[in-house]
mmCIF file of C-alpha atoms in Angstrom:
data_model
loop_
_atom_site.group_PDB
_atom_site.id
_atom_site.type_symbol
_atom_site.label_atom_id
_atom_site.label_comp_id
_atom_site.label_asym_id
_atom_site.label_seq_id
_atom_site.Cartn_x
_atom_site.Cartn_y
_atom_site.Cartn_z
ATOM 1 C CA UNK Y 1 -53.542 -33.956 10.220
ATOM 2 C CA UNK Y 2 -54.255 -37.919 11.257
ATOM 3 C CA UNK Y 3 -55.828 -38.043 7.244
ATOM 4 C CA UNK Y 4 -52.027 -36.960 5.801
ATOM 5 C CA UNK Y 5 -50.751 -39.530 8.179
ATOM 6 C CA UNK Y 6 -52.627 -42.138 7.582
ATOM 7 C CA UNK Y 7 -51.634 -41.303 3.818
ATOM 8 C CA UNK Y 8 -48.477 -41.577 4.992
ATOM 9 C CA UNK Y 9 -48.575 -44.618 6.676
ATOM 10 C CA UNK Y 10 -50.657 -46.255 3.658
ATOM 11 C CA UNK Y 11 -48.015 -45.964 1.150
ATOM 12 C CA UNK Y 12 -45.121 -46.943 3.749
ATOM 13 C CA UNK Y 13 -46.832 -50.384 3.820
ATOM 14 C CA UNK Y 14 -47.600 -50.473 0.366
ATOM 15 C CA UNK Y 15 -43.789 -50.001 -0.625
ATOM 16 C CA UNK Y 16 -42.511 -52.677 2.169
ATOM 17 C CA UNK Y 17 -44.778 -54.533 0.680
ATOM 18 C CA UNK Y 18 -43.609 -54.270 -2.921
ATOM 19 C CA UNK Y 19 -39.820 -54.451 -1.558
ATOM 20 C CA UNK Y 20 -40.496 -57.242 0.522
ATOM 21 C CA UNK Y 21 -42.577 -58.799 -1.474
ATOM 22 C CA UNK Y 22 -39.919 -62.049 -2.501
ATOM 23 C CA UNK Y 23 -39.253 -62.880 1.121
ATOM 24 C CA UNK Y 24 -42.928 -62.841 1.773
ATOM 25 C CA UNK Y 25 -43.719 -65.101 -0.248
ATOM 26 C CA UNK Y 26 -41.040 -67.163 1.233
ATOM 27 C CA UNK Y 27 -42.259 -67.515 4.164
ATOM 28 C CA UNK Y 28 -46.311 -67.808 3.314
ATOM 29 C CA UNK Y 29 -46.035 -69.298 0.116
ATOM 30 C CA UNK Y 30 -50.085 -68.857 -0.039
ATOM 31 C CA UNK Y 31 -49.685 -65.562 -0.773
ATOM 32 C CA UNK Y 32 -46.993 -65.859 -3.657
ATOM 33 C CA UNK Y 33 -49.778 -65.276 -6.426
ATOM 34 C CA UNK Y 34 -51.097 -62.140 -4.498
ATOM 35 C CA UNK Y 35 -47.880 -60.726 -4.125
ATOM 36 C CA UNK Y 36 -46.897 -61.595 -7.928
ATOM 37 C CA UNK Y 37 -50.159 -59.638 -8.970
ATOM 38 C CA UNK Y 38 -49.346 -56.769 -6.600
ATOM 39 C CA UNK Y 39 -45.516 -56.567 -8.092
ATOM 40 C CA UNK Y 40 -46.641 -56.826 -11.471
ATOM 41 C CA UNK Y 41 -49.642 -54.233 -11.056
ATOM 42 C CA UNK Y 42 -46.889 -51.982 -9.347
ATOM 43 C CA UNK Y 43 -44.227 -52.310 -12.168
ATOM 44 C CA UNK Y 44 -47.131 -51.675 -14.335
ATOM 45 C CA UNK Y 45 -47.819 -48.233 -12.941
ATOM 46 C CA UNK Y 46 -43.864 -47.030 -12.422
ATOM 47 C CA UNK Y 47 -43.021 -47.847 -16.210
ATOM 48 C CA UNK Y 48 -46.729 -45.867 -16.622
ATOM 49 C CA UNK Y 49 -45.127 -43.168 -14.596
ATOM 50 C CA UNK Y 50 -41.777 -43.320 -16.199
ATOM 51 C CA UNK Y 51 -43.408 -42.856 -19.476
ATOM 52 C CA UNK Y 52 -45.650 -39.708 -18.982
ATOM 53 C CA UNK Y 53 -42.475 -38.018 -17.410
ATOM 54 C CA UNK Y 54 -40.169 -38.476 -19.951
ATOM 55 C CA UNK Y 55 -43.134 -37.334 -22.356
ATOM 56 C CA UNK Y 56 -43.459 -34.194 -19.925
ATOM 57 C CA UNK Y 57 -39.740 -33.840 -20.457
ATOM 58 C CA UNK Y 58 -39.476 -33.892 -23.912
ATOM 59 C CA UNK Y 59 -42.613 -30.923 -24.138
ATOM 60 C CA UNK Y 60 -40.632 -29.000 -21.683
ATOM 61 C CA UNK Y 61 -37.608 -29.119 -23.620
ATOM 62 C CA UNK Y 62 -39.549 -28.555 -26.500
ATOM 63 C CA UNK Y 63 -40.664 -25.210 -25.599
ATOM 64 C CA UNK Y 64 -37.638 -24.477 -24.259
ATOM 65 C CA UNK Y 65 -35.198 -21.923 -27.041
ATOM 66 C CA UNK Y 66 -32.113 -24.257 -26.981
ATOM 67 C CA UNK Y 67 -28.471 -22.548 -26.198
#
């Protein structure tokens, strides 16, 4: 169960991060490139994301005899 937490806990960060990112690099304007890489990479993967699900959609629907 601690290796699901931990999981858990993992992506928790990971999001404050991403949400937080702006007033982090406010206040340790050091890590303003980091944080731009880790937005960009994450925007990156949820357009990604955004993309194979509509695609799964659209089969779905596909398949499915319309009414």
């Amino acid at each position: 169960a601690r290796r699901w937490t931990d999981r858990i806990e993992r992506a928790a960060l990971a999001l404050l991060v991403y949400v937080y990112a702006p007033q982090l690099a406010g206040r340790v304007p050091a890590l303003t490139p980091l944080l731009d890489s880790y937005v960009a990479a994450v925007d990156a993967a949820r357009i990604w994301l955004d993309a194979q699900m509509r695609a799964a959609i659209a089969a779905m629907q596909a398949k499915t005899p319309q009414t």
